[in-house]
Tab-separated table of C-alpha atoms in Angstrom:
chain	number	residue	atom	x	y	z
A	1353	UNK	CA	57.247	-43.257	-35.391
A	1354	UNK	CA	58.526	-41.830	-32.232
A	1355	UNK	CA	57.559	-44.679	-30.249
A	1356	UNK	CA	59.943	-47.020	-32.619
A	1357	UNK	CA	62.481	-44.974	-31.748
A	1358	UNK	CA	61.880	-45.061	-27.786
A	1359	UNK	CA	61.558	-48.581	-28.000
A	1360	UNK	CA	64.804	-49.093	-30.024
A	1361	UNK	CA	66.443	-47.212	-27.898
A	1362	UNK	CA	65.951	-49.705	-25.086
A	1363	UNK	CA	66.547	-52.278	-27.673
A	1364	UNK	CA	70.242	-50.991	-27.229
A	1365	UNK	CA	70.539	-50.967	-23.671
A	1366	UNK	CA	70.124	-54.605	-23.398
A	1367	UNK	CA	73.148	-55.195	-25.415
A	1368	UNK	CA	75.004	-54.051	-22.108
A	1369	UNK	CA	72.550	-55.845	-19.973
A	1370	UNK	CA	72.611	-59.406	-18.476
A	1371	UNK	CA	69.180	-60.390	-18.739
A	1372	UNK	CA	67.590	-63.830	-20.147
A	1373	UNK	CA	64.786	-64.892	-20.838
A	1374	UNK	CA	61.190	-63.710	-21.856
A	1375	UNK	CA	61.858	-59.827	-21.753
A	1376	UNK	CA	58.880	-57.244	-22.585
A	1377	UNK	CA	59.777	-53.695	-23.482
A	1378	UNK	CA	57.110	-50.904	-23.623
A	1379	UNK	CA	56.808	-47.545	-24.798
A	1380	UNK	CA	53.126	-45.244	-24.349
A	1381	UNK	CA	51.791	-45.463	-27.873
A	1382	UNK	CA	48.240	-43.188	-29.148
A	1383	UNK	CA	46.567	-45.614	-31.761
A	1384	UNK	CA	42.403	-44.789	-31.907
A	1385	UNK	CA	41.589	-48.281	-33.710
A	1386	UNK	CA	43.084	-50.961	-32.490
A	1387	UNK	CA	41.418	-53.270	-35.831
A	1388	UNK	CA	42.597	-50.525	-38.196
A	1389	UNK	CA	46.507	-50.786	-36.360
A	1390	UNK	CA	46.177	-54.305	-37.330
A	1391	UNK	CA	44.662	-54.312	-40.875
A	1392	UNK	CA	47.332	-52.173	-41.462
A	1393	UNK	CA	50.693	-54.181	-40.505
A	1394	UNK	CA	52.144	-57.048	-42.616
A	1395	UNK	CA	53.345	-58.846	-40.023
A	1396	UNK	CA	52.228	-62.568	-39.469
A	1397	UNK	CA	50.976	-64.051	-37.654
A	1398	UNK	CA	47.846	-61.415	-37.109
A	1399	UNK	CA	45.733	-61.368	-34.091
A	1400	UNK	CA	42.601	-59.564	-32.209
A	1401	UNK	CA	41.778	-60.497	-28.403
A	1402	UNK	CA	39.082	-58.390	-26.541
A	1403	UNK	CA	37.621	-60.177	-23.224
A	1404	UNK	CA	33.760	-59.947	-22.909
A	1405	UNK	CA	33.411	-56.850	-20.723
A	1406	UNK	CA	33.899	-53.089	-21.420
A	1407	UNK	CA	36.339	-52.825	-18.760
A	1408	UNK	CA	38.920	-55.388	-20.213
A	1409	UNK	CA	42.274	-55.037	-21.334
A	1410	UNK	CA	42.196	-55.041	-25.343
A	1411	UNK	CA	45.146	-56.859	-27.507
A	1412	UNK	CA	46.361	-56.813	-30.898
A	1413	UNK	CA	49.369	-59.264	-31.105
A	1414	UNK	CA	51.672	-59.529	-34.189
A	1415	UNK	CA	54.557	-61.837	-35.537
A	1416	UNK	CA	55.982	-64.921	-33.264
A	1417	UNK	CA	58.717	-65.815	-31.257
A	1418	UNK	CA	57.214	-68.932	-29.490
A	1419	UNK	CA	54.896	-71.613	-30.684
A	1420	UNK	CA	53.088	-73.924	-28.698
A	1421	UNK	CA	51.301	-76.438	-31.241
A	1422	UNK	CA	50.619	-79.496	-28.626
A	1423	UNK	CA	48.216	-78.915	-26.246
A	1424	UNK	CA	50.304	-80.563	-23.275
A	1425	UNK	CA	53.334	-78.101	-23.949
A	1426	UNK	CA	50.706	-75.525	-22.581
A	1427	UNK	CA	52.303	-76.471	-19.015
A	1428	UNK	CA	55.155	-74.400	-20.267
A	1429	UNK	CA	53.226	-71.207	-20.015
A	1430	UNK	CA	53.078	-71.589	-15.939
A	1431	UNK	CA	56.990	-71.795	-15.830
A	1432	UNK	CA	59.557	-69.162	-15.911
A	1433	UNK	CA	58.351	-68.265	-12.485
A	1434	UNK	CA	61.799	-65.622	-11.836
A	1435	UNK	CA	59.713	-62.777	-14.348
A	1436	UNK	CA	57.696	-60.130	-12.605
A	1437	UNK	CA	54.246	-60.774	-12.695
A	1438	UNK	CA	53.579	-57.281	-15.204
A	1439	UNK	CA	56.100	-59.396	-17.878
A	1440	UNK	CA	55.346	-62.669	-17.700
A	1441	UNK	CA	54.811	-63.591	-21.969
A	1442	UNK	CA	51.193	-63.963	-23.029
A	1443	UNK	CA	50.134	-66.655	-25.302
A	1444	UNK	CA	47.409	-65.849	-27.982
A	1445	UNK	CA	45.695	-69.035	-29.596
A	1446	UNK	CA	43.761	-71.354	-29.151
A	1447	UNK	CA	42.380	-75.443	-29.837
A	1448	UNK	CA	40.256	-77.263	-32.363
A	1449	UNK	CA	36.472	-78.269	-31.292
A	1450	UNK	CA	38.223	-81.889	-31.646
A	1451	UNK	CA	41.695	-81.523	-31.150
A	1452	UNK	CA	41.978	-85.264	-31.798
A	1453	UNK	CA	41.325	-84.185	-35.340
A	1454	UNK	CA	43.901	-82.559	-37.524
A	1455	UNK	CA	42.050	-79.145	-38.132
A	1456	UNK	CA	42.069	-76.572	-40.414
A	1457	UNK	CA	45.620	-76.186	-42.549
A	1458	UNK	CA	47.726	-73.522	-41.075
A	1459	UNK	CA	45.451	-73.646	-37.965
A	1460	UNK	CA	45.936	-77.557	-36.709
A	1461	UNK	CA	44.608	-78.925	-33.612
A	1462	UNK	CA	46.674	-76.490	-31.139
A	1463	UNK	CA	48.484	-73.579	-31.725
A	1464	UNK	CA	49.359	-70.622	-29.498
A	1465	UNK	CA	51.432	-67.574	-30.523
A	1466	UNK	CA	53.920	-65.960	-28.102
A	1467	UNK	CA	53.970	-62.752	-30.217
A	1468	UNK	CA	56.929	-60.535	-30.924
A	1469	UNK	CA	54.738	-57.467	-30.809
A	1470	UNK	CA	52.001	-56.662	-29.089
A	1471	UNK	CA	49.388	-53.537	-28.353
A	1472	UNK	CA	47.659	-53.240	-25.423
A	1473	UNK	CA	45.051	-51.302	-24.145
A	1474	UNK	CA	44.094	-50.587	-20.165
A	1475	UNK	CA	41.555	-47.868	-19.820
A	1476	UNK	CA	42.969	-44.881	-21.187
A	1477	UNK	CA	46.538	-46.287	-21.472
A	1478	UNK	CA	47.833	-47.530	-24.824
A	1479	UNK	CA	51.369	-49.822	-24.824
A	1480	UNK	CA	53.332	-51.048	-27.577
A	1481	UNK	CA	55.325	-53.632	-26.263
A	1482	UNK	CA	58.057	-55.642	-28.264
A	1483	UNK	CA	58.957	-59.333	-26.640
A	1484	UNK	CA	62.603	-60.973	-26.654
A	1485	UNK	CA	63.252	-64.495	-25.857
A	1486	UNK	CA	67.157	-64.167	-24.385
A	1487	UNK	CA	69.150	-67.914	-24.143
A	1488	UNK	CA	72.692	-68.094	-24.487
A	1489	UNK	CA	74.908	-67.246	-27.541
A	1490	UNK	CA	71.256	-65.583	-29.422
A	1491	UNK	CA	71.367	-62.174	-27.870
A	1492	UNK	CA	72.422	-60.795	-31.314
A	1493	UNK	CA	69.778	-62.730	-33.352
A	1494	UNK	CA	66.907	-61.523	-31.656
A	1495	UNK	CA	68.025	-58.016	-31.733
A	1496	UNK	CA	68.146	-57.875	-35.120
A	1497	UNK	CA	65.025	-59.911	-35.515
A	1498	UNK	CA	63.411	-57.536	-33.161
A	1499	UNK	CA	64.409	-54.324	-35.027
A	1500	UNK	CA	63.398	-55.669	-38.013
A	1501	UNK	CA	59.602	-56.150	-36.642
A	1502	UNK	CA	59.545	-52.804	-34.835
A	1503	UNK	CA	61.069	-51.504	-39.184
A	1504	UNK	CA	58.035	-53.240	-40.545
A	1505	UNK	CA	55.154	-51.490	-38.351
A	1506	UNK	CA	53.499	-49.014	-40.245
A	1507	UNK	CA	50.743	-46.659	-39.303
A	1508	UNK	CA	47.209	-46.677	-37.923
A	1509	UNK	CA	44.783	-46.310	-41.445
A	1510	UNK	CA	41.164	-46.209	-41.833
A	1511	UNK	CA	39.317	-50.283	-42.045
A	1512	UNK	CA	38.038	-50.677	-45.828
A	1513	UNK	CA	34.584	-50.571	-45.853
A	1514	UNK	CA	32.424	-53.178	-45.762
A	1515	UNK	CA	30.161	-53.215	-48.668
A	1516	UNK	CA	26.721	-54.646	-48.772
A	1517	UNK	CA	26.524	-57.115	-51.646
A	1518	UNK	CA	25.027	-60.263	-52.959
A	1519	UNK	CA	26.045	-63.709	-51.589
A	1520	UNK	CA	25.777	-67.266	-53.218
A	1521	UNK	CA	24.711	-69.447	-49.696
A	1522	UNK	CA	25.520	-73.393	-49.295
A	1523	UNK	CA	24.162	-74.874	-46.464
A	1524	UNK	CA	25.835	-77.964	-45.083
A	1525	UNK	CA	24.082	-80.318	-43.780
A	1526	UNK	CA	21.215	-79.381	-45.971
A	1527	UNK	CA	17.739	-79.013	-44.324
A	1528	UNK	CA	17.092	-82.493	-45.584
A	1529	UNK	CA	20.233	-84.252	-44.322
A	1530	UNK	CA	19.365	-82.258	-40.957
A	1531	UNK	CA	16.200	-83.944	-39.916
A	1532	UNK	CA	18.017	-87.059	-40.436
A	1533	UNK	CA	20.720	-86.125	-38.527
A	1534	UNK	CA	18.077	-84.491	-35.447
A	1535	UNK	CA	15.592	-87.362	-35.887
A	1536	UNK	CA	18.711	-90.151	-34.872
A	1537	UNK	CA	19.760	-88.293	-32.177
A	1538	UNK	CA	16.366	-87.998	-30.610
A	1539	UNK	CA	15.546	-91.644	-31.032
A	1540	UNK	CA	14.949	-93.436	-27.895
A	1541	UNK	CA	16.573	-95.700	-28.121
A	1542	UNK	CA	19.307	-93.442	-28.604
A	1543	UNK	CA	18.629	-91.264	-26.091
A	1544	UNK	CA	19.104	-93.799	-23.463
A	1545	UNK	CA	22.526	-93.343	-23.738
A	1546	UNK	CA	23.376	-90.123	-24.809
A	1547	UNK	CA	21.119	-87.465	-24.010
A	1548	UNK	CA	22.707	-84.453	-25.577
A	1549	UNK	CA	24.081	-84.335	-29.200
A	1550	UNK	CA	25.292	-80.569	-30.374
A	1551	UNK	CA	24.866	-80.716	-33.852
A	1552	UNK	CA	26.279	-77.770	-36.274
A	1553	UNK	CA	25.717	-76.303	-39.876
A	1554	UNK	CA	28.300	-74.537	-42.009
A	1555	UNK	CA	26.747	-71.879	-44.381
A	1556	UNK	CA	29.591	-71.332	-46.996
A	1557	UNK	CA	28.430	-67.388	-48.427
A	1558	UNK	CA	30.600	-67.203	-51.600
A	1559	UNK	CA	31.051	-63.615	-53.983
A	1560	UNK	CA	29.383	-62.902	-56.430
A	1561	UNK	CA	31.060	-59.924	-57.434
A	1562	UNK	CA	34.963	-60.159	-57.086
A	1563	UNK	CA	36.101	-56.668	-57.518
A	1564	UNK	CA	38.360	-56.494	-53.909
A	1565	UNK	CA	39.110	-58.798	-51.026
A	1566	UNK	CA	37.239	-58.933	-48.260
A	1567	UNK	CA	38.694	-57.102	-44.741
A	1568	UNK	CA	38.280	-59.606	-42.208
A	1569	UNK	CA	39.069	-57.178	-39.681
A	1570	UNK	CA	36.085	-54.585	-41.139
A	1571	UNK	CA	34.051	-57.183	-40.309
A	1572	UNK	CA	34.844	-58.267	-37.061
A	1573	UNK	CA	34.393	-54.159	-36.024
A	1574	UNK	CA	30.985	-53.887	-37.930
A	1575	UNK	CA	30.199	-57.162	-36.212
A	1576	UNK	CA	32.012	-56.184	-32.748
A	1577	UNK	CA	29.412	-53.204	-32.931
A	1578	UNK	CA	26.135	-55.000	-32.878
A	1579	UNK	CA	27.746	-57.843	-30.244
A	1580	UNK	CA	28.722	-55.556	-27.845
A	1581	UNK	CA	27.862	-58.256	-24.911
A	1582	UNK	CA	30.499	-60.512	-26.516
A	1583	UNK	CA	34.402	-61.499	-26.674
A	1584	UNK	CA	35.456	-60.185	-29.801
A	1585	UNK	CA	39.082	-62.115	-31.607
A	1586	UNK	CA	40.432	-62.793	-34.432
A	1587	UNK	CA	43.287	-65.095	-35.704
A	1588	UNK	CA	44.944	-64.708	-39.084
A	1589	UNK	CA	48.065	-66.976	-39.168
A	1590	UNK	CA	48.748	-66.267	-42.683
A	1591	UNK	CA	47.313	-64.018	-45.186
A	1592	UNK	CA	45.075	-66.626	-47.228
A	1593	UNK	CA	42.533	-67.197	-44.585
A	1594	UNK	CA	41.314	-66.115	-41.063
A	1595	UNK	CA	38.766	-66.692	-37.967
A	1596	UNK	CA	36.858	-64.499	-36.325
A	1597	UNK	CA	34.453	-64.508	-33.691
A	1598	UNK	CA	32.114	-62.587	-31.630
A	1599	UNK	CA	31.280	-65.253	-28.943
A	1600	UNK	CA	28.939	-64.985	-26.150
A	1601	UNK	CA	30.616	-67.837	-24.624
A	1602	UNK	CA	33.578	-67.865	-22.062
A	1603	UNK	CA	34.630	-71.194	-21.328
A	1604	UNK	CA	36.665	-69.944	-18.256
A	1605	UNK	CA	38.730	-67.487	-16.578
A	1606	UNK	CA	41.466	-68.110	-14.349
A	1607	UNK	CA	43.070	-65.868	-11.866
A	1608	UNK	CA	45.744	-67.012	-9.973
A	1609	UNK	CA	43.788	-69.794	-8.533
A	1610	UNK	CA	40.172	-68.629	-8.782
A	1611	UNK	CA	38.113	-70.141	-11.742
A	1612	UNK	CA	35.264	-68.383	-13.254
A	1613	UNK	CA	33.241	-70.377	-15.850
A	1614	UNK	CA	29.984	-70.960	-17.049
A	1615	UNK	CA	26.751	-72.968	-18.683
A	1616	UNK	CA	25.214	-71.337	-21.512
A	1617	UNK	CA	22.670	-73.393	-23.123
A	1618	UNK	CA	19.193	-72.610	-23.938
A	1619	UNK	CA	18.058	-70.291	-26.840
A	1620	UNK	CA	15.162	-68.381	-28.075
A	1621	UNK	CA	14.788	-65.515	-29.910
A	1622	UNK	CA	14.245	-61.693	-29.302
A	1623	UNK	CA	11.634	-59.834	-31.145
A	1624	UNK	CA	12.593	-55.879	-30.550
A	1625	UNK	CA	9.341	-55.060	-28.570
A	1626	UNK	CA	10.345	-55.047	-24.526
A	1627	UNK	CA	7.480	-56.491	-23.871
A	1628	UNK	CA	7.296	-59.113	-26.040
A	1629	UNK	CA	11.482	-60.148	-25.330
A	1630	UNK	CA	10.191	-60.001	-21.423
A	1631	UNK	CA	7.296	-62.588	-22.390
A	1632	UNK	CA	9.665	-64.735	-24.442
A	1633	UNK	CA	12.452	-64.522	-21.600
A	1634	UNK	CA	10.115	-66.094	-19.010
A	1635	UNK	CA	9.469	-68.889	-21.668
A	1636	UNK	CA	12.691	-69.863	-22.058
A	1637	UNK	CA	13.541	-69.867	-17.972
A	1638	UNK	CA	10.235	-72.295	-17.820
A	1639	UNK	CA	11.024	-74.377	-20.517
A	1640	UNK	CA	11.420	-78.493	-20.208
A	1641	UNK	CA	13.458	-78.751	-23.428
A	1642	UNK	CA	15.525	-75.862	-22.848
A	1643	UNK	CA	15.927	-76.102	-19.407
A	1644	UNK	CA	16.635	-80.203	-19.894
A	1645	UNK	CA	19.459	-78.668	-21.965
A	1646	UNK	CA	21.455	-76.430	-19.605
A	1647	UNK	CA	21.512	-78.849	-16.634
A	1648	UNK	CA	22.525	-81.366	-18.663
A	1649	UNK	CA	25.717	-78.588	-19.380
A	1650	UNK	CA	26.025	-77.217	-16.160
A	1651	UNK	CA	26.072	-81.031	-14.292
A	1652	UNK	CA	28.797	-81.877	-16.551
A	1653	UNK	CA	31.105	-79.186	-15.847
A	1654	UNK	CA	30.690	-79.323	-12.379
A	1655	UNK	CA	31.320	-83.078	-11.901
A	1656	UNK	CA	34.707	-82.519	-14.599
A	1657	UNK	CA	35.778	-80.018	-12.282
A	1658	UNK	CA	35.122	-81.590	-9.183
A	1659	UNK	CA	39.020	-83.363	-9.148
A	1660	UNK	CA	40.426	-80.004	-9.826
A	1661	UNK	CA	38.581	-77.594	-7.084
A	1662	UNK	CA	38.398	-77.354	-3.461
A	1663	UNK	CA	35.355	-76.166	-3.959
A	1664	UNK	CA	32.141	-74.843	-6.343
A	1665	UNK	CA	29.081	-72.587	-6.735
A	1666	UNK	CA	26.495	-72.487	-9.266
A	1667	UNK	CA	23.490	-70.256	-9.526
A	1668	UNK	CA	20.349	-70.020	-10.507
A	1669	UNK	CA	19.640	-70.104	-14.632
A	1670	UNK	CA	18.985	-66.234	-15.815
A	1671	UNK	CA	18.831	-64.552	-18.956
A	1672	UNK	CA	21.765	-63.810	-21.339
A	1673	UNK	CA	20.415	-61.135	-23.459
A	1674	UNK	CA	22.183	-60.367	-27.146
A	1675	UNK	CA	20.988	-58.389	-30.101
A	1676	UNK	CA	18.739	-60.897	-31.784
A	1677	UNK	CA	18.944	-63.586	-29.055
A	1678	UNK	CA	18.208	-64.819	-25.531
A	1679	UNK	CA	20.290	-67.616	-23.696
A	1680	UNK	CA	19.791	-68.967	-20.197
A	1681	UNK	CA	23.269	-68.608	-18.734
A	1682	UNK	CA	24.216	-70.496	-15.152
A	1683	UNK	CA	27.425	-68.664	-13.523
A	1684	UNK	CA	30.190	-71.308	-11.963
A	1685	UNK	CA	32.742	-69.711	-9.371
A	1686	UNK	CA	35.548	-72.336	-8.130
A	1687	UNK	CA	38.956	-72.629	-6.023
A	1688	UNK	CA	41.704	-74.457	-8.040
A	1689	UNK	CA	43.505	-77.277	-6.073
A	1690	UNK	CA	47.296	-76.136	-5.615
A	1691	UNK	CA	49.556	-76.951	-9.063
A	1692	UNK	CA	46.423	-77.157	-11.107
A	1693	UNK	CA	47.133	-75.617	-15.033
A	1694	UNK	CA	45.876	-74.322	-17.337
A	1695	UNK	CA	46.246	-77.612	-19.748
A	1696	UNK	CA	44.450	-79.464	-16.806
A	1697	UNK	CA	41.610	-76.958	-17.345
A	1698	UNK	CA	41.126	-77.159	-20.835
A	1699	UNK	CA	41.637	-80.896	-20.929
A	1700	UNK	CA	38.389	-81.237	-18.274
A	1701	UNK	CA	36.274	-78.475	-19.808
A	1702	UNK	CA	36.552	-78.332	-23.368
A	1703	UNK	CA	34.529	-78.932	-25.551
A	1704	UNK	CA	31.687	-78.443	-23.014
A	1705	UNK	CA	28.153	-80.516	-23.109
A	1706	UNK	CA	26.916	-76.787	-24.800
A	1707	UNK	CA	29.045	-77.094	-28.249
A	1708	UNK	CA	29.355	-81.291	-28.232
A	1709	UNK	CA	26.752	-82.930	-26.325
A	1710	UNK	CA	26.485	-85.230	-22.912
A	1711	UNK	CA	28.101	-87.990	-22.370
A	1712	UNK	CA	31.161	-85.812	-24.288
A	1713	UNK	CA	32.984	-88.967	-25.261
A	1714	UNK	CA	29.656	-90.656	-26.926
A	1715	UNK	CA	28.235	-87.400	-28.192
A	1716	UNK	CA	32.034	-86.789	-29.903
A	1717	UNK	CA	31.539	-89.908	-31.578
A	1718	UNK	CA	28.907	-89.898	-33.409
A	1719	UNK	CA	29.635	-86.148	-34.222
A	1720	UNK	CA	32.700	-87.597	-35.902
A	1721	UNK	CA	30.858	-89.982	-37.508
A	1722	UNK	CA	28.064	-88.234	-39.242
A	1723	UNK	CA	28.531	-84.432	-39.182
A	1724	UNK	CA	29.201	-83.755	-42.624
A	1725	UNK	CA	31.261	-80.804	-42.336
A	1726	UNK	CA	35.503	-79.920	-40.653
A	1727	UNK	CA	34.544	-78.258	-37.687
A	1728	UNK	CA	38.027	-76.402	-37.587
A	1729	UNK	CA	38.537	-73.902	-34.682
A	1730	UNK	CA	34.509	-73.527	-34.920
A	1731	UNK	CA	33.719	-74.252	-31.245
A	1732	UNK	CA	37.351	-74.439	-30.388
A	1733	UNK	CA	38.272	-72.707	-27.229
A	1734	UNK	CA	40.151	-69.299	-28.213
A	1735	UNK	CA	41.849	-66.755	-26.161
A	1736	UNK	CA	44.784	-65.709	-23.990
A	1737	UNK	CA	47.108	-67.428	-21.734
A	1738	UNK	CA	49.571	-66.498	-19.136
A	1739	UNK	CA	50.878	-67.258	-15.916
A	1740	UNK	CA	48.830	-65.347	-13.700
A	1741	UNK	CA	45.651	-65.014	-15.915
A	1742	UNK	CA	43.990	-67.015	-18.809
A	1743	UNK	CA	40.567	-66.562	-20.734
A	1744	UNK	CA	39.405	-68.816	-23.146
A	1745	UNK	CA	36.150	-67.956	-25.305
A	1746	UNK	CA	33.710	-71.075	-27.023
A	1747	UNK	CA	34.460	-69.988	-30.560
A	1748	UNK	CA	30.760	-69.746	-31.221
A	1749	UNK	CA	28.847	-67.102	-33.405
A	1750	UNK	CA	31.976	-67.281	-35.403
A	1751	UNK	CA	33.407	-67.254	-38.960
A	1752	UNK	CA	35.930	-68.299	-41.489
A	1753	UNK	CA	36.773	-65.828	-43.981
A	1754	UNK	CA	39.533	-66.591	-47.606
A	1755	UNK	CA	39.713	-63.639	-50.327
A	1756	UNK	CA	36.176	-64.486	-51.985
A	1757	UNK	CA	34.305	-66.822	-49.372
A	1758	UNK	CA	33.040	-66.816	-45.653
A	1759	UNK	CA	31.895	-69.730	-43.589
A	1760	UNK	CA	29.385	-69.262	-40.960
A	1761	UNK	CA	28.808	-71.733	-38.113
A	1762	UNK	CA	26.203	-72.435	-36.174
A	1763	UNK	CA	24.716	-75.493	-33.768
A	1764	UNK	CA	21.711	-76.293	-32.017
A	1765	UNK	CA	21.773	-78.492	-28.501
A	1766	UNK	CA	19.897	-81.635	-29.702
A	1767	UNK	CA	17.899	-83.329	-26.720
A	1768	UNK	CA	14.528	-85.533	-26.760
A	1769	UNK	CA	11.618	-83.356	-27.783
A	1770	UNK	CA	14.085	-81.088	-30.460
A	1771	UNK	CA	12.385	-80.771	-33.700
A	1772	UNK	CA	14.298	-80.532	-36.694
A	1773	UNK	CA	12.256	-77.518	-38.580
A	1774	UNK	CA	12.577	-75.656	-35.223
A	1775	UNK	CA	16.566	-76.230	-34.538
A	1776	UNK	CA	16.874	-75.532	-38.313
A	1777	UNK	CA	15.325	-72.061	-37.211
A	1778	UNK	CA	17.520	-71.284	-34.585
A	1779	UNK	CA	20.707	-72.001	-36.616
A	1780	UNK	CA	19.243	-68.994	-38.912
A	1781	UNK	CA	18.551	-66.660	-36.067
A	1782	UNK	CA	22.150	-67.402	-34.515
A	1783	UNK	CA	23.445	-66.622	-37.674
A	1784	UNK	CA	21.271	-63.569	-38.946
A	1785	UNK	CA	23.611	-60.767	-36.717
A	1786	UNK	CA	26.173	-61.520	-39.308
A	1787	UNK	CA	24.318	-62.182	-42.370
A	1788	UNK	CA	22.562	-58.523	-42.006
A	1789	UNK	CA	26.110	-57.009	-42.163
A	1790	UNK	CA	26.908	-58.648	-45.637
A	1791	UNK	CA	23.608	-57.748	-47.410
């Protein structure tokens, strides 16, 4: 590739340079799919960012140089403060729902990628950059370790198709197990202490036929397609299993010192028919149950933020509209207090009161307790961090995929008045976008 070559030959110049430290070089690159780039390369670790928003920057990041695998080393990211702001290294990762827990193997409570190459996409402008970590005495070493990644990139190909086939589905909690579950949290005298309780099924869909792998990154773009409202990722940190996700959720952006973040909590379906999704929007904005449940979010952001922030503004609930679903969404703008991080951030808002519950601390508990099922990364916060900028998606609406199996998530806000046939339903519909894909 001619890029390689342009790249390497920049490679070379630094051998005659004195720089240190996180270095980024970059050469204009013309790749049409950034999923079929990736589903080509061998590369590990293997991921897919893609902010909600047509106009945001898209990522494909390959290999690793740094590891951060404790949430507190996060602080790291903000330092290093002598690199121009267009080079500063990007961390792709993300946490756990509980990152008390231990996690999925290979994924673990916290781990964030500082890749070794990455491809990025600004409007019309395609980069593929290659990142060095210089220290003293190792200029040599990562060189060569360089070259070698930039030797073992091959080609832009065509995604595998996705083929429609049947699916063997176990549901866990089952539907019985469920109503227990719903009818404890709704108790009075539970809810008298915790009001909230975000309770979560795992559909395992396993092969019946087991002619070829499955693609996880033909997925995610089939998926991608029909979620176009969504942040789109993917993490594959080894080639045995993966994540993907096509969230409607951000848990927050940061710029500089302006935080964007949001409450989304509050579901009901859409039918198709304009009028009919118009009649069922104005429902779900009038609604005690669901509008019980996103003030119950929103509150508790706002008060978690509240030692971070100068100051806040929330609106008014309005409609969130996806393919298949409608979500009342509240919109949180706030100003950071000087020195406030990213780790600081995720500490106060994740998980949020619209993946665990309200109090979060109570609501984790019995979570812990009785959900039957490893969360994982499911409702972890995902996404991208750097010095000037970080996003972080709610992992929802997402899905672990292994050679012969995928795992679909899905939770329902449990407050009183939740019936358990009804949240039961909703898990289906949140799930269904997905499911129609696979056949």
């Amino acid at each position: 590739m001619l890029a390689q070559t342009h790249i390497k030959q920049q490679l070379d110049a630094l051998r005659h340079s004195n720089a240190s430290g996180f270095v980024r070089l970059r050469v204009a690159v013309e790749i049409r799919s950034f999923l079929g780039w990736l589903a080509a390369q061998t590369l590990y670790p293997r991921i897919y960012w893609h902010a909600r928003g047509h106009d945001k920057p898209e990522y494909v990041a390959l290999g690793s140089i740094r590891e951060l695998t404790r949430p507190q080393d996060i602080q790291q990211v903000c330092e290093h403060a002598n690199q121009p702001h267009d080079d500063s290294p990007r961390y792709y990762g993300g946490l756990a729902f509980d990152p008390a827990q231990s996690g999925w193997q290979g994924f673990g409570p916290c781990r964030f990628v500082l890749p070794r190459i990455e491809l990025v996409r600004r409007g019309e402008c395609v980069s593929l950059c290659l990142n060095l970590w210089l220290t003293d005495g190792n200029l040599d070493a990562e060189l060569q370790a360089a070259e070698a990644a930039l030797d073992a990139l091959h080609p832009e190909t065509p995604l595998p198709a996705l083929q429609k086939q049947p699916w063997l589905r176990q549901d866990c909690p089952g539907p019985a197990q469920w109503q227990t579950l719903v009818e404890r949290v709704t108790a009075p005298d539970f809810q008298a202490h915790t009001p909230k309780v975000v309770l979560s099924r795992e559909s395992l869909l396993s092969r019946q036929l087991h002619d070829e792998q499955l693609c996880p990154w033909s997925l995610l773009a089939q998926w991608a397609q029909h979620a176009q409202e969504c942040f789109h990722f993917g993490f594959q940190f080894s080639p045995e299993q993966s994540f993907i996700s096509c969230s409607p959720e951000r848990l927050y952006r940061r710029e500089q010192d302006h935080l964007f973040t949001e409450a989304l909590a509050g579901t009901i379906r859409r039918s198709g028919d304009e009028a009919t999704d118009a009649a069922l929007a104005a429902e779900l904005l009038t609604d005690s149950k669901n509008q019980l449940e996103n003030r119950l979010v929103h509150a508790d952001i706002l008060s978690r933020l509240a030692p971070l922030t100068t100051s806040a503004s929330l609106t008014e609930p309005r409609i969130l509209k996806l393919r298949l679903l409608q979500h009342l969404k509240c919109d949180i703008e706030a100003e950071l207090k000087p020195g406030v991080c990213d780790w600081q951030l995720l500490d106060a808002l994740h998980p949020t009161p619209a993946v665990g519950g309200a109090p979060r601390e109570a609501a984790l508990a019995f979570i812990r307790e009785f959900e039957p099922h490893d969360r994982g990364w499911y409702a972890g916060a995902c996404g991208m961090l750097s010095r000037e900028t970080s996003e972080f998606s709610v992992a929802i609406r997402s899905a672990r995929v292994t050679a012969q199996t995928i795992t679909l998530f899905a939770g329902a806000g449990i407050v009183a008045g939740s019936e358990p046939a009804a949240e039961w339903a909703e898990l289906d519909n949140k799930i269904a976008n997905v499911l129609s894909l696979l056949g």
